[in-house]
Short mmCIF file of C-alpha atoms in Angstrom, two decimals:
data_model
loop_
_atom_site.label_atom_id
_atom_site.label_comp_id
_atom_site.label_asym_id
_atom_site.label_seq_id
_atom_site.Cartn_x
_atom_site.Cartn_y
_atom_site.Cartn_z
CA MET F 1 45.06 -37.07 82.39
CA PRO F 2 46.09 -39.26 85.37
CA SER F 3 48.19 -37.78 88.16
CA PHE F 4 51.80 -38.85 88.73
CA SER F 5 50.77 -41.03 91.69
CA GLN F 6 48.61 -43.09 89.32
CA THR F 7 51.28 -43.73 86.71
CA PRO F 8 53.23 -47.01 86.35
CA LEU F 9 56.46 -45.13 87.03
CA PHE F 10 55.22 -44.13 90.48
CA LEU F 11 54.24 -47.71 91.24
CA MET F 12 57.66 -48.93 90.12
CA LEU F 13 59.38 -46.33 92.28
CA GLY F 14 57.25 -47.36 95.26
CA LEU F 15 58.06 -51.02 94.71
CA LEU F 16 61.75 -50.16 94.42
CA LEU F 17 61.65 -48.26 97.71
CA VAL F 18 59.94 -51.20 99.43
CA CYS F 19 62.62 -53.55 98.09
CA LEU F 20 65.39 -51.24 99.24
CA ALA F 21 63.84 -50.97 102.70
CA PHE F 22 63.56 -54.76 102.91
CA LEU F 23 67.17 -55.15 101.77
CA ALA F 24 68.36 -52.60 104.34
CA ALA F 25 66.49 -54.45 107.10
CA LEU F 26 68.01 -57.75 105.96
CA VAL F 27 71.54 -56.30 105.94
CA PHE F 28 70.97 -54.85 109.43
CA CYS F 29 69.82 -58.24 110.77
CA LEU F 30 72.75 -60.06 109.17
CA ARG F 31 75.24 -57.60 110.62
CA ARG F 32 73.65 -57.95 114.04
CA LEU F 33 73.88 -61.74 113.84
CA ARG F 34 77.49 -61.50 112.69
CA ARG F 35 78.41 -59.22 115.60
CA GLY F 36 76.77 -61.64 118.03
CA TYR F 37 78.61 -64.59 116.51
CA GLU F 38 81.96 -62.77 116.58
CA ALA F 39 81.37 -61.78 120.22
CA ARG F 40 80.66 -65.41 121.05
CA LEU F 41 83.85 -66.52 119.31
CA ARG F 42 85.87 -63.95 121.28
CA LEU F 43 84.31 -65.19 124.51
CA LEU F 44 85.12 -68.80 123.69
CA ALA F 45 88.67 -67.86 122.72
CA GLU F 46 89.12 -66.10 126.06
CA ARG F 47 87.74 -69.09 127.92
CA GLU F 48 90.12 -71.38 126.03
CA ARG F 49 93.04 -69.10 126.89
CA ILE F 50 92.14 -69.13 130.59
CA ALA F 51 91.62 -72.90 130.58
CA THR F 52 94.97 -73.49 128.87
CA GLY F 53 96.74 -71.22 131.35
CA LEU F 54 95.18 -72.98 134.33
CA HIS F 55 96.02 -76.41 132.94
CA ASP F 56 99.60 -75.58 131.98
CA THR F 57 100.46 -73.73 135.20
CA LEU F 58 98.23 -74.37 138.19
CA LEU F 59 97.23 -78.00 137.61
CA GLN F 60 100.61 -79.11 136.32
CA SER F 61 102.35 -77.46 139.29
CA MET F 62 99.89 -79.05 141.69
CA GLN F 63 100.47 -82.44 140.08
CA GLY F 64 104.22 -81.98 140.55
CA LEU F 65 103.76 -81.10 144.23
CA ILE F 66 101.58 -84.16 144.78
CA LEU F 67 104.24 -86.40 143.28
CA ARG F 68 106.93 -84.84 145.45
CA PHE F 69 104.89 -85.32 148.62
CA GLN F 70 104.14 -88.87 147.55
CA GLY F 71 107.89 -89.48 147.30
CA VAL F 72 108.40 -88.14 150.82
CA SER F 73 105.55 -90.30 152.11
CA ASP F 74 107.04 -93.44 150.56
CA LYS F 75 110.26 -92.91 152.54
CA LEU F 76 108.42 -92.96 155.87
CA ALA F 77 107.64 -96.14 157.80
CA ALA F 78 104.38 -97.82 156.81
CA ASP F 79 103.00 -97.51 160.38
CA SER F 80 104.18 -93.92 160.84
CA PRO F 81 101.46 -91.42 161.93
CA GLN F 82 103.12 -88.80 159.74
CA ARG F 83 102.75 -91.04 156.69
CA ALA F 84 99.07 -91.61 157.42
CA ALA F 85 98.51 -87.86 157.73
CA ILE F 86 100.33 -87.18 154.46
CA GLU F 87 98.30 -89.88 152.68
CA ARG F 88 95.04 -88.25 153.83
CA ILE F 89 96.25 -84.86 152.58
CA LEU F 90 97.27 -86.39 149.26
CA ASP F 91 93.83 -87.97 148.86
CA GLN F 92 92.24 -84.55 149.39
CA ALA F 93 94.68 -83.01 146.93
CA ASP F 94 93.70 -85.62 144.32
CA ASP F 95 90.05 -84.68 144.76
CA VAL F 96 90.88 -80.98 144.34
CA LEU F 97 92.94 -81.76 141.23
CA ALA F 98 90.08 -83.79 139.74
CA GLU F 99 87.61 -80.97 140.38
CA GLY F 100 90.02 -78.51 138.78
CA ARG F 101 90.16 -80.66 135.66
CA HIS F 102 86.38 -80.78 135.62
CA GLN F 103 86.12 -77.00 135.77
CA ILE F 104 88.70 -76.59 133.01
CA LEU F 105 86.75 -79.02 130.86
CA ALA F 106 83.67 -76.84 131.37
CA LEU F 107 85.63 -73.73 130.36
CA ARG F 108 86.77 -75.43 127.19
CA MET F 109 83.25 -76.00 125.86
CA PRO F 110 83.59 -75.38 122.11
CA VAL F 111 81.03 -74.05 119.66
CA VAL F 112 78.56 -76.91 119.31
CA TYR F 113 76.15 -75.45 116.80
CA GLY F 114 74.83 -77.71 114.08
CA ASP F 115 76.97 -80.56 112.84
CA ASN F 116 79.84 -79.48 115.10
CA LEU F 117 78.22 -81.34 118.01
CA SER F 118 79.81 -84.68 117.19
CA GLN F 119 83.19 -82.99 116.67
CA ALA F 120 82.87 -81.22 120.01
CA MET F 121 82.08 -84.48 121.79
CA ALA F 122 85.01 -86.23 120.10
CA ALA F 123 87.32 -83.43 121.25
CA MET F 124 85.92 -83.64 124.77
CA GLY F 125 86.48 -87.40 124.91
CA LYS F 126 90.03 -86.95 123.61
CA SER F 127 90.72 -84.35 126.31
CA LEU F 128 89.44 -86.69 129.03
CA GLN F 129 91.47 -89.55 127.58
CA ASP F 130 94.63 -87.44 127.77
CA SER F 131 93.86 -86.33 131.33
CA PHE F 132 92.99 -89.73 132.81
CA GLY F 133 94.92 -92.08 130.55
CA ILE F 134 91.81 -94.18 129.79
CA PRO F 135 91.09 -95.12 126.15
CA PHE F 136 88.06 -93.39 124.60
CA ARG F 137 86.08 -94.37 121.53
CA MET F 138 83.18 -92.62 119.79
CA VAL F 139 80.77 -94.33 117.42
CA VAL F 140 78.22 -92.58 115.18
CA SER F 141 75.28 -94.56 113.76
CA GLY F 142 72.48 -93.44 111.49
CA CYS F 143 72.58 -90.51 109.10
CA PRO F 144 73.91 -87.41 110.94
CA VAL F 145 71.47 -84.50 111.05
CA THR F 146 72.17 -80.88 111.93
CA ILE F 147 71.37 -80.26 115.62
CA ASP F 148 69.70 -77.06 116.80
CA GLY F 149 72.31 -74.78 118.39
CA ASP F 150 70.71 -74.20 121.80
CA ARG F 151 69.66 -77.84 122.12
CA GLY F 152 73.15 -78.89 121.10
CA GLU F 153 74.69 -76.94 123.98
CA ASP F 154 72.28 -78.53 126.48
CA ILE F 155 73.02 -82.01 125.14
CA TYR F 156 76.76 -81.30 125.22
CA CYS F 157 76.64 -80.21 128.87
CA ILE F 158 74.72 -83.35 129.90
CA VAL F 159 77.09 -85.70 128.07
CA ARG F 160 80.13 -83.83 129.39
CA GLU F 161 79.00 -84.51 132.96
CA VAL F 162 78.26 -88.18 132.25
CA LEU F 163 81.59 -88.72 130.49
CA TYR F 164 83.52 -87.01 133.26
CA ASN F 165 81.91 -89.27 135.87
CA ALA F 166 82.77 -92.33 133.77
CA PHE F 167 86.43 -91.33 133.55
CA GLN F 168 86.76 -90.13 137.13
CA TYR F 169 84.77 -92.61 139.20
CA ALA F 170 84.00 -95.78 137.22
CA GLN F 171 87.53 -97.24 137.50
CA SER F 172 87.17 -98.56 133.96
CA SER F 173 89.74 -99.43 131.31
CA ASP F 174 87.60 -98.24 128.41
CA VAL F 175 84.92 -95.59 127.81
CA GLU F 176 82.68 -95.45 124.74
CA LEU F 177 80.28 -92.80 123.47
CA GLU F 178 77.74 -93.72 120.79
CA LEU F 179 75.62 -91.15 118.93
CA THR F 180 72.53 -92.52 117.18
CA TYR F 181 70.63 -90.30 114.76
CA GLY F 182 67.22 -91.96 114.62
CA ARG F 183 64.13 -90.80 112.77
CA GLU F 184 62.17 -89.97 115.90
CA PHE F 185 64.88 -89.76 118.57
CA PHE F 186 68.46 -88.62 118.92
CA MET F 187 70.10 -90.98 121.39
CA LEU F 188 73.47 -91.03 123.11
CA TYR F 189 75.01 -93.97 124.98
CA VAL F 190 77.92 -93.60 127.40
CA ARG F 191 79.39 -96.99 128.31
CA ASP F 192 82.22 -98.07 130.59
CA ASN F 193 83.48 -101.43 131.82
CA GLY F 194 84.16 -100.24 135.37
CA LYS F 195 83.01 -101.22 138.83
CA GLY F 196 79.35 -100.40 138.26
CA MET F 197 77.00 -98.69 140.70
CA ALA F 198 74.82 -100.15 143.42
CA GLN F 199 72.83 -96.90 143.62
CA PRO F 200 72.19 -94.04 141.15
CA PRO F 201 74.82 -91.26 141.29
CA SER F 202 74.06 -88.18 143.38
CA GLY F 203 73.94 -85.83 140.40
CA LEU F 204 71.54 -87.97 138.36
CA SER F 205 68.43 -86.03 139.37
CA ALA F 206 69.93 -82.75 138.11
CA LEU F 207 70.82 -84.38 134.77
CA GLN F 208 67.33 -85.90 134.50
CA GLN F 209 65.79 -82.49 135.13
CA ARG F 210 67.94 -80.93 132.43
CA ALA F 211 67.02 -83.70 129.99
CA ALA F 212 63.33 -83.26 130.84
CA GLN F 213 63.59 -79.60 129.82
CA LEU F 214 64.53 -80.90 126.36
CA GLY F 215 61.55 -83.25 126.37
CA GLY F 216 63.95 -86.16 126.77
CA SER F 217 65.00 -88.66 129.40
CA ILE F 218 68.07 -90.30 130.96
CA GLU F 219 68.31 -93.96 131.91
CA VAL F 220 71.13 -95.62 133.86
CA LEU F 221 71.86 -99.34 133.51
CA SER F 222 74.54 -100.69 135.83
CA LEU F 223 75.68 -103.95 137.37
CA PRO F 224 78.44 -104.41 139.99
CA ASP F 225 81.80 -105.14 138.34
CA GLN F 226 80.17 -105.20 134.88
CA GLY F 227 80.14 -101.53 134.02
CA THR F 228 77.56 -98.84 133.46
CA GLU F 229 75.57 -97.55 130.50
CA VAL F 230 73.90 -94.13 130.56
CA ILE F 231 71.31 -93.47 127.84
CA LEU F 232 70.17 -89.98 126.85
CA LYS F 233 67.09 -89.87 124.62
CA VAL F 234 65.87 -86.62 123.01
CA PRO F 235 62.98 -86.30 120.51
CA GLY F 236 64.21 -85.52 117.03
CA GLU F 237 61.52 -82.89 116.50
CA VAL F 238 63.05 -80.99 119.43
CA CYS F 239 66.76 -81.17 118.61
CA TYR F 240 66.96 -81.70 114.84
CA GLN F 241 67.24 -78.41 113.00
CA THR F 242 65.32 -79.93 110.09
CA PRO F 243 62.93 -82.59 111.47
CA ARG F 244 63.06 -85.85 109.58
CA ARG F 245 60.07 -87.21 107.74
CA ARG F 246 58.46 -90.02 109.60
CA GLY F 247 58.70 -93.39 107.93
CA TRP F 248 55.98 -95.86 107.04
CA ARG F 249 56.57 -97.78 110.30
CA HIS F 250 55.50 -94.73 112.31
CA TRP F 251 52.31 -94.28 110.30
CA LEU F 252 51.52 -98.00 110.49
CA LYS F 253 52.05 -97.96 114.26
CA ALA F 254 49.84 -94.88 114.62
CA TRP F 255 47.12 -96.48 112.46
CA LEU F 256 47.21 -99.74 114.43
CA GLY F 257 47.02 -97.79 117.67
CA ARG F 258 44.02 -95.86 116.41
CA THR F 259 42.35 -99.09 115.28
CA GLU F 260 42.85 -100.71 118.68
CA THR F 261 41.41 -97.63 120.39
CA GLN F 262 38.35 -97.65 118.17
CA GLY F 263 37.81 -101.36 118.77
#
C-alpha cells in the first residue's frame, strides 16, 4: 500500500500550496508597486502645490514690482543716470524672473509614463505659452506607441529645456513641437521662427550627453533671422515599451548592405 506522500491527494495539496505561495508573492509585489506609485503621486502633488504657490505669490509679486519700477523709470529724463541705473536693475530682475519660471516649470513635471508623454508635453507647451505669450502648437505624426517610463522622463526633461530656450531666447512669434513615432526611431522637432543662432547654445553639450545616454542624438539647424530647429532622435527599441516590428524596407536595406559587403 503506497504511503500518503505517494498518493494523488498529496500531490494535489503540494500543487495547491505552490499556487498559493505564488499568488501570495504576486500580491506582495503588486502592493509594493502600488505603494511606490502612490508615493510618487504624493511627491508630484506636493511639487505642484509648491510650484503653484511660488507662481501665484513670489513671481506675481515680483512681476508687479518690476512694473512699478518701470513706471518710475519712465518718468525720469532719458539721459538721467538714475534712469540708466534702474534700467540695468530691471534687466537683472527680468533674468531672475525668467529663471524662476524655469525652475517652476521643472517642479511641475507631471507623470510621463507611457502614453501620457504627449499629454505632458502639450501641457508644458501650454504653460510656456501662458507665461511668455507666444503661440504654441504640437503636432503628432505616425501611430503613437507607449513610451517606457524612465525613458519618457529623460525625453521630457530634454524637450523641456529646448522648449524653454525657444520661448525665452529665440524672440520668435511661434513655437512648434512635432512628435514622430517612426518604426525605428522616435523623433521630436522643436521649431521656432526667431532670430536664429550664429553659434550652438551653451547648454547644448549637456543635452547631447543626456541624449547619448538614451542611445540617441540631438541636432541643431539654425539660420540668422530664419529660426531654429532642434531635432531629438531616439531609437525605438530603446524608448518604445513594445518595440515595433521592422518593416520590409528595413530587411531589404539590411540584405542589400550585406550583399554589397560580400561583393
